[in-house]
Amino acid sequence: MIDTGVAAVPRLAGRLRGGGDYLAGGDGLDDCDGHGTDVALLLAGAADGTGIGAGMAPGAGLVSLRQSSARFAVRDDDGTERPAGEIRTLAAAVDRAVALGASVINVSEVVCVPADRLDDVAAPLRTAVAAARRADVLVVAAAGNLDPAGTCTGDPGLRPLPALYDAVLAVGAVDGDDRPAPFSVAGPWVDVAAPGVGLPAPAGPEGAVVSGTSYAAPLVAGTAALVRERFPMLTAGQVADRLRATARRPGAGRDDRVGDGVLDPSAALSAEPLLLVPGPGGPTAGGTAGGPGTPQGATAPLPAPTPRPPDLPAVAGIGAVAAAGGALAAVLAGLRRRTGGARRFLSS
């Protein structure tokens, strides 16, 4: 979890540890924005006292790195102030998450930069993301929100980071009826989409809802954590391919707003054959991530098993796999129950 920090709330008890704080020093378990805590609960929160409200992977172990905040400000060279969070520290947080043994990294933040500045401004982040993929770590990132006053203004010359990179699984947002959210940044880099409109705010007051690609990303990351446990022999790239191949495809084919389709957790955890790659006509059996497909039903060699990183709690048991589709349904049910609540929009 690279975000605004994650508070040590009861629904994460025993599964949350700090990885560091790039804003104020510390362990990453302070969250004065509330954003990171909401994202963490959508990803891995346990059910509340009534047995509802579980996140996508309610047994996953989480490591929190606080790297951004709307409550902290930094001053640019021209004297203007902006919320804290730098590409340089985001790159450092990705590197640290890999070093701490994460198998999935969720980045529910984005910065849009001019395309002609990618080689200089974004070089450290590009290097960190590439290193994560080489280490067999899956990076899941929000596609970003259109915001005339922010960095993602809709200017076609801007590119969202880290969502832009091929080694990142970029997530757009849809509403409860799978319609693309009007604020979700579109582009050929978008891989999949997930619900991100009017979701119940897990750490907020009763009736509060949140919207943004920030909140779609953890639903995908949580599903990825379950897939990585159920199929530990799959590489990070093969997990990403499986999520894309099993997504509910747009009727007209791939779409820059939702990528290959809308997340389908049940299909991701149960579809056969094991190795799938997305394609224009639907998923096909495949060998290695990004490699050519083979005829449906063909047998493909499996990669060597990936050992579990040391010193991390195990993610949710296989019993939780069957509940993953229900978790997404519960999110949508909560959306429909709470549509009259206060609305909170955040940067991504």
Coordinates of C-alpha atoms in Angstrom, one line a residue:
M1 CA 0.0 0.0 0.0
I2 CA 1.7 3.2 -1.2
D3 CA -0.7 6.0 -0.2
T4 CA -1.4 8.6 2.5
G5 CA -0.7 6.1 5.2
V6 CA -3.0 3.5 6.8
A7 CA -4.4 3.9 10.3
A8 CA -4.3 0.8 12.5
V9 CA -8.1 0.3 12.6
P10 CA -9.6 -2.9 14.1
R11 CA -10.7 -4.4 10.8
L12 CA -7.0 -4.6 9.8
A13 CA -5.8 -5.9 13.2
G14 CA -3.0 -8.4 13.1
R15 CA -2.4 -8.0 9.4
L16 CA -1.0 -4.4 9.1
R17 CA 2.5 -3.3 9.6
G18 CA 4.4 -0.1 8.8
G19 CA 6.9 0.2 6.0
G20 CA 7.9 3.8 6.3
D21 CA 6.8 7.4 6.0
Y22 CA 8.3 9.7 3.3
L23 CA 6.5 12.8 4.6
A24 CA 7.2 13.1 8.3
G25 CA 9.2 10.1 9.3
G26 CA 7.8 7.2 11.1
D27 CA 6.3 3.8 10.2
G28 CA 3.5 4.7 7.7
L29 CA 0.7 4.0 10.1
D30 CA -0.5 7.6 10.4
D31 CA -3.2 8.8 8.0
C32 CA -4.5 12.3 8.5
D33 CA -6.2 12.2 5.0
G34 CA -8.3 9.1 5.5
H35 CA -7.6 8.2 1.8
G36 CA -5.1 5.4 2.4
T37 CA -7.3 3.8 5.2
D38 CA -10.3 3.7 2.9
V39 CA -8.3 2.2 0.1
A40 CA -6.8 -0.4 2.5
L41 CA -10.2 -1.4 3.8
L42 CA -11.6 -1.9 0.3
L43 CA -8.6 -4.0 -0.5
A44 CA -8.3 -6.1 2.7
G45 CA -10.7 -5.0 5.5
A46 CA -12.3 -7.7 7.6
A47 CA -16.1 -7.7 7.9
D48 CA -17.6 -5.5 10.5
G49 CA -19.4 -6.6 13.6
T50 CA -22.5 -7.4 11.6
G51 CA -20.6 -9.7 9.2
I52 CA -20.7 -7.3 6.2
G53 CA -18.4 -4.9 4.6
A54 CA -15.4 -7.1 4.0
G55 CA -12.7 -6.0 1.5
M56 CA -11.7 -8.0 -1.5
A57 CA -9.0 -10.0 0.2
P58 CA -10.0 -9.9 3.9
G59 CA -7.1 -12.0 5.1
A60 CA -4.3 -10.3 3.2
G61 CA -1.3 -8.9 5.1
L62 CA -0.6 -5.3 4.4
V63 CA 2.5 -3.1 4.5
S64 CA 1.8 0.7 4.6
L65 CA 4.1 3.3 3.1
R66 CA 3.0 6.9 3.5
Q67 CA 4.2 8.8 0.4
S68 CA 1.5 11.5 -0.3
S69 CA -0.9 13.7 1.5
A70 CA -3.3 16.6 0.7
R71 CA -2.7 17.7 4.4
F72 CA 1.0 18.3 3.8
A73 CA 2.3 21.0 1.4
V74 CA 5.6 21.5 -0.4
R75 CA 6.7 24.7 -2.0
D76 CA 7.8 24.8 -5.6
D77 CA 10.6 26.9 -7.0
D78 CA 8.1 29.6 -8.0
G79 CA 6.7 29.8 -4.4
T80 CA 3.5 28.0 -5.1
E81 CA 2.4 25.3 -2.7
R82 CA 0.9 21.9 -3.6
P83 CA 0.1 18.7 -1.8
A84 CA 3.0 16.6 -0.8
G85 CA 4.1 13.6 -2.9
E86 CA 7.0 13.4 -5.4
I87 CA 7.8 11.1 -8.3
R88 CA 11.2 10.6 -6.6
T89 CA 9.7 9.4 -3.3
L90 CA 7.1 7.3 -5.2
A91 CA 9.9 5.5 -6.9
A92 CA 11.6 5.0 -3.6
A93 CA 8.4 3.6 -2.1
V94 CA 8.1 1.1 -4.9
D95 CA 11.6 0.0 -4.3
R96 CA 11.1 -0.3 -0.6
A97 CA 7.9 -2.3 -1.0
V98 CA 9.7 -4.8 -3.2
A99 CA 12.5 -5.0 -0.6
L100 CA 10.0 -5.7 2.1
G101 CA 8.7 -8.7 0.3
A102 CA 5.4 -7.5 -1.2
S103 CA 3.9 -9.6 -4.0
V104 CA 1.3 -7.0 -5.0
I105 CA 1.8 -3.2 -4.7
N106 CA -1.3 -0.9 -4.8
V107 CA -0.7 2.7 -5.9
S108 CA -3.9 4.7 -5.6
E109 CA -2.4 7.9 -6.7
V110 CA -1.4 9.4 -10.0
V111 CA 0.5 12.4 -11.5
C112 CA 0.1 13.5 -15.1
V113 CA 3.2 14.8 -16.7
P114 CA 3.9 16.2 -20.3
A115 CA 4.8 13.4 -22.7
D116 CA 8.0 15.2 -23.6
R117 CA 9.2 15.2 -20.0
L118 CA 8.8 11.4 -19.3
D119 CA 12.5 10.6 -20.0
D120 CA 13.8 13.1 -17.4
V121 CA 11.1 13.8 -14.8
A122 CA 9.9 10.2 -14.6
A123 CA 13.1 8.2 -15.1
P124 CA 13.4 7.0 -11.4
L125 CA 9.8 5.8 -11.4
R126 CA 10.2 4.0 -14.7
T127 CA 13.3 2.2 -13.3
A128 CA 11.5 1.3 -10.0
V129 CA 8.5 -0.2 -11.8
A130 CA 10.7 -2.2 -14.2
A131 CA 12.7 -3.5 -11.2
A132 CA 9.5 -4.6 -9.5
R133 CA 8.4 -6.6 -12.5
R134 CA 11.8 -8.3 -12.6
A135 CA 11.4 -9.2 -9.0
D136 CA 8.0 -10.8 -9.9
V137 CA 6.0 -8.1 -8.0
L138 CA 2.7 -7.0 -9.6
V139 CA 2.1 -3.2 -9.5
V140 CA -1.5 -2.1 -9.6
A141 CA -2.2 1.6 -10.1
A142 CA -5.1 3.9 -10.5
A143 CA -5.6 5.4 -14.0
G144 CA -6.3 8.8 -12.6
N145 CA -9.1 11.3 -12.4
L146 CA -9.8 14.2 -14.8
D147 CA -9.4 17.3 -12.7
P148 CA -9.2 20.8 -14.3
A149 CA -7.5 22.1 -11.2
G150 CA -5.1 19.1 -10.8
T151 CA -2.3 17.4 -12.7
C152 CA -4.7 15.3 -14.9
T153 CA -6.5 18.1 -16.7
G154 CA -7.5 16.1 -19.7
D155 CA -4.8 17.7 -21.9
P156 CA -4.0 15.1 -24.6
G157 CA -0.3 15.9 -24.1
L158 CA -0.2 14.6 -20.6
R159 CA 0.5 11.0 -19.5
P160 CA -0.6 9.5 -16.1
L161 CA 2.1 7.9 -13.9
P162 CA 2.7 5.2 -12.9
A163 CA -0.4 3.9 -14.8
L164 CA 1.3 4.6 -18.2
Y165 CA 4.0 1.9 -17.9
D166 CA 3.6 -1.6 -19.5
A167 CA 4.7 -3.3 -16.3
V168 CA 1.8 -1.7 -14.3
L169 CA -1.8 -3.0 -14.3
A170 CA -3.7 0.3 -14.8
V171 CA -7.2 0.5 -13.4
G172 CA -10.1 2.7 -14.6
A173 CA -13.4 3.2 -12.9
V174 CA -16.9 2.3 -13.7
D175 CA -20.3 2.8 -11.9
G176 CA -22.5 0.0 -10.6
D177 CA -23.8 -0.7 -14.1
D178 CA -20.3 -1.1 -15.6
R179 CA -20.6 2.3 -17.4
P180 CA -17.2 4.1 -17.6
A181 CA -16.9 6.9 -15.0
P182 CA -16.8 10.3 -16.7
F183 CA -13.8 11.3 -14.5
S184 CA -11.7 8.3 -15.3
V185 CA -8.6 9.1 -17.4
A186 CA -8.8 7.1 -20.6
G187 CA -5.9 5.9 -22.8
P188 CA -4.4 2.8 -24.4
W189 CA -2.5 2.2 -21.2
V190 CA -5.8 1.3 -19.2
D191 CA -5.9 -2.5 -18.7
V192 CA -9.0 -3.1 -16.7
A193 CA -11.7 -1.3 -14.8
A194 CA -13.5 -1.8 -11.5
P195 CA -16.3 -0.1 -9.5
G196 CA -15.2 3.4 -8.4
V197 CA -18.3 5.5 -8.3
G198 CA -20.2 6.2 -5.1
L199 CA -18.6 3.4 -3.1
P200 CA -19.3 3.3 0.7
A201 CA -16.4 5.0 2.5
P202 CA -15.2 2.2 4.8
A203 CA -13.5 4.5 7.3
G204 CA -16.0 7.4 6.9
P205 CA -19.2 8.3 8.7
E206 CA -22.3 6.3 8.0
G207 CA -23.7 7.1 4.6
A208 CA -20.5 8.7 3.2
V209 CA -19.4 7.5 -0.2
V210 CA -16.2 8.0 -2.2
S211 CA -15.5 8.1 -6.0
G212 CA -12.3 7.8 -8.0
T213 CA -10.0 5.4 -9.7
S214 CA -8.2 5.3 -6.3
Y215 CA -11.0 3.1 -5.0
A216 CA -11.2 0.9 -8.1
A217 CA -7.6 0.0 -7.9
P218 CA -7.7 -1.8 -4.5
L219 CA -10.5 -4.1 -5.8
V220 CA -8.2 -5.2 -8.6
A221 CA -5.2 -5.5 -6.2
G222 CA -7.2 -7.5 -3.7
T223 CA -8.3 -9.9 -6.4
A224 CA -4.6 -10.2 -7.6
A225 CA -3.6 -11.1 -4.0
L226 CA -6.1 -13.9 -4.0
V227 CA -5.0 -15.1 -7.5
R228 CA -1.4 -15.1 -6.4
E229 CA -2.2 -17.3 -3.4
R230 CA -4.5 -19.7 -5.3
F231 CA -2.0 -20.1 -8.2
P232 CA 1.4 -19.4 -6.6
M233 CA 3.1 -20.8 -9.8
L234 CA 1.9 -17.8 -11.8
T235 CA 4.3 -14.9 -12.4
A236 CA 3.2 -11.3 -11.9
G237 CA 2.7 -10.9 -15.6
Q238 CA 0.6 -14.0 -15.8
V239 CA -1.6 -12.8 -13.0
A240 CA -2.1 -9.5 -14.8
D241 CA -2.9 -11.4 -18.0
R242 CA -5.4 -13.6 -16.2
L243 CA -7.2 -10.6 -14.7
R244 CA -7.5 -8.9 -18.1
A245 CA -8.5 -12.1 -19.9
T246 CA -11.3 -12.9 -17.5
A247 CA -12.7 -9.3 -17.3
R248 CA -16.2 -8.7 -18.6
R249 CA -15.4 -7.4 -22.1
P250 CA -17.0 -4.3 -23.6
G251 CA -19.5 -5.2 -26.4
A252 CA -17.4 -3.4 -29.0
G253 CA -14.1 -4.9 -27.8
R254 CA -11.2 -3.3 -26.0
D255 CA -12.0 0.3 -24.9
D256 CA -9.5 3.0 -23.8
R257 CA -11.9 3.8 -20.9
V258 CA -12.1 0.3 -19.4
G259 CA -9.2 -1.5 -21.1
D260 CA -10.0 -5.2 -21.6
G261 CA -13.2 -5.0 -19.5
V262 CA -14.5 -4.9 -16.0
L263 CA -13.0 -6.9 -13.2
D264 CA -14.7 -10.3 -12.6
P265 CA -13.1 -11.8 -9.4
S266 CA -15.0 -15.1 -9.6
A267 CA -13.8 -15.8 -13.2
A268 CA -10.3 -14.7 -12.3
L269 CA -10.2 -17.3 -9.6
S270 CA -11.9 -20.2 -11.4
A271 CA -11.5 -19.9 -15.2
E272 CA -9.7 -22.6 -17.1
P273 CA -7.1 -23.2 -18.4
L274 CA -4.7 -21.9 -15.9
L275 CA -2.7 -19.7 -18.3
L276 CA -4.8 -17.1 -20.1
V277 CA -3.9 -14.2 -22.3
P278 CA -6.4 -11.5 -23.4
G279 CA -7.2 -11.2 -27.1
P280 CA -9.6 -9.5 -29.5
G281 CA -11.9 -12.5 -29.5
G282 CA -11.7 -13.3 -25.8
P283 CA -9.2 -15.1 -23.7
T284 CA -7.0 -17.9 -25.1
A285 CA -4.7 -20.3 -23.5
G286 CA -1.1 -19.0 -23.3
G287 CA 2.4 -19.9 -22.4
T288 CA 4.2 -17.0 -20.8
A289 CA 3.0 -13.5 -20.0
G290 CA 2.8 -11.5 -23.2
G291 CA 3.7 -14.5 -25.3
P292 CA 1.7 -15.8 -28.3
G293 CA -1.5 -17.7 -27.5
T294 CA -2.1 -21.3 -28.2
P295 CA -5.3 -22.9 -29.3
Q296 CA -8.0 -23.0 -26.5
G297 CA -7.6 -25.9 -24.3
A298 CA -3.9 -26.5 -25.2
T299 CA -1.5 -27.5 -22.5
A300 CA 1.1 -24.9 -21.7
P301 CA 4.2 -25.3 -19.5
L302 CA 3.9 -23.7 -16.1
P303 CA 6.6 -21.4 -14.7
A304 CA 8.6 -22.5 -11.6
P305 CA 6.8 -21.9 -8.3
T306 CA 7.6 -18.5 -6.8
P307 CA 8.6 -18.9 -3.1
R308 CA 6.6 -16.8 -0.6
P309 CA 8.5 -13.7 0.4
P310 CA 9.8 -13.9 4.0
D311 CA 8.3 -12.0 7.0
L312 CA 4.9 -11.3 5.5
P313 CA 1.5 -12.7 6.7
A314 CA -0.1 -15.1 4.3
V315 CA -2.9 -13.6 2.2
A316 CA -6.5 -14.9 2.6
G317 CA -7.0 -18.6 2.6
I318 CA -8.6 -20.4 -0.3
G319 CA -11.9 -20.4 1.7
A320 CA -11.9 -16.6 1.0
V321 CA -11.5 -17.2 -2.7
A322 CA -15.1 -18.3 -3.1
A323 CA -16.2 -15.1 -1.3
A324 CA -14.3 -12.8 -3.7
G325 CA -17.2 -12.4 -6.2
G326 CA -19.5 -11.9 -3.3
A327 CA -17.2 -9.1 -1.9
L328 CA -17.6 -7.2 -5.1
A329 CA -21.3 -7.8 -5.1
A330 CA -21.4 -6.5 -1.5
V331 CA -19.6 -3.3 -2.6
L332 CA -22.2 -2.7 -5.2
A333 CA -25.0 -3.5 -2.9
G334 CA -23.6 -1.0 -0.4
L335 CA -23.4 1.5 -3.2
R336 CA -27.1 1.1 -4.0
R337 CA -28.1 1.3 -0.3
R338 CA -26.1 4.5 0.3
T339 CA -26.6 6.6 -2.8
G340 CA -28.0 9.5 -0.7
G341 CA -24.9 9.9 1.4
A342 CA -22.3 12.7 1.5
R343 CA -19.9 12.4 -1.5
R344 CA -16.1 12.7 -1.1
F345 CA -13.9 13.0 -4.2
L346 CA -10.1 12.7 -3.9
S347 CA -7.3 13.2 -6.3
S348 CA -7.3 9.7 -7.8

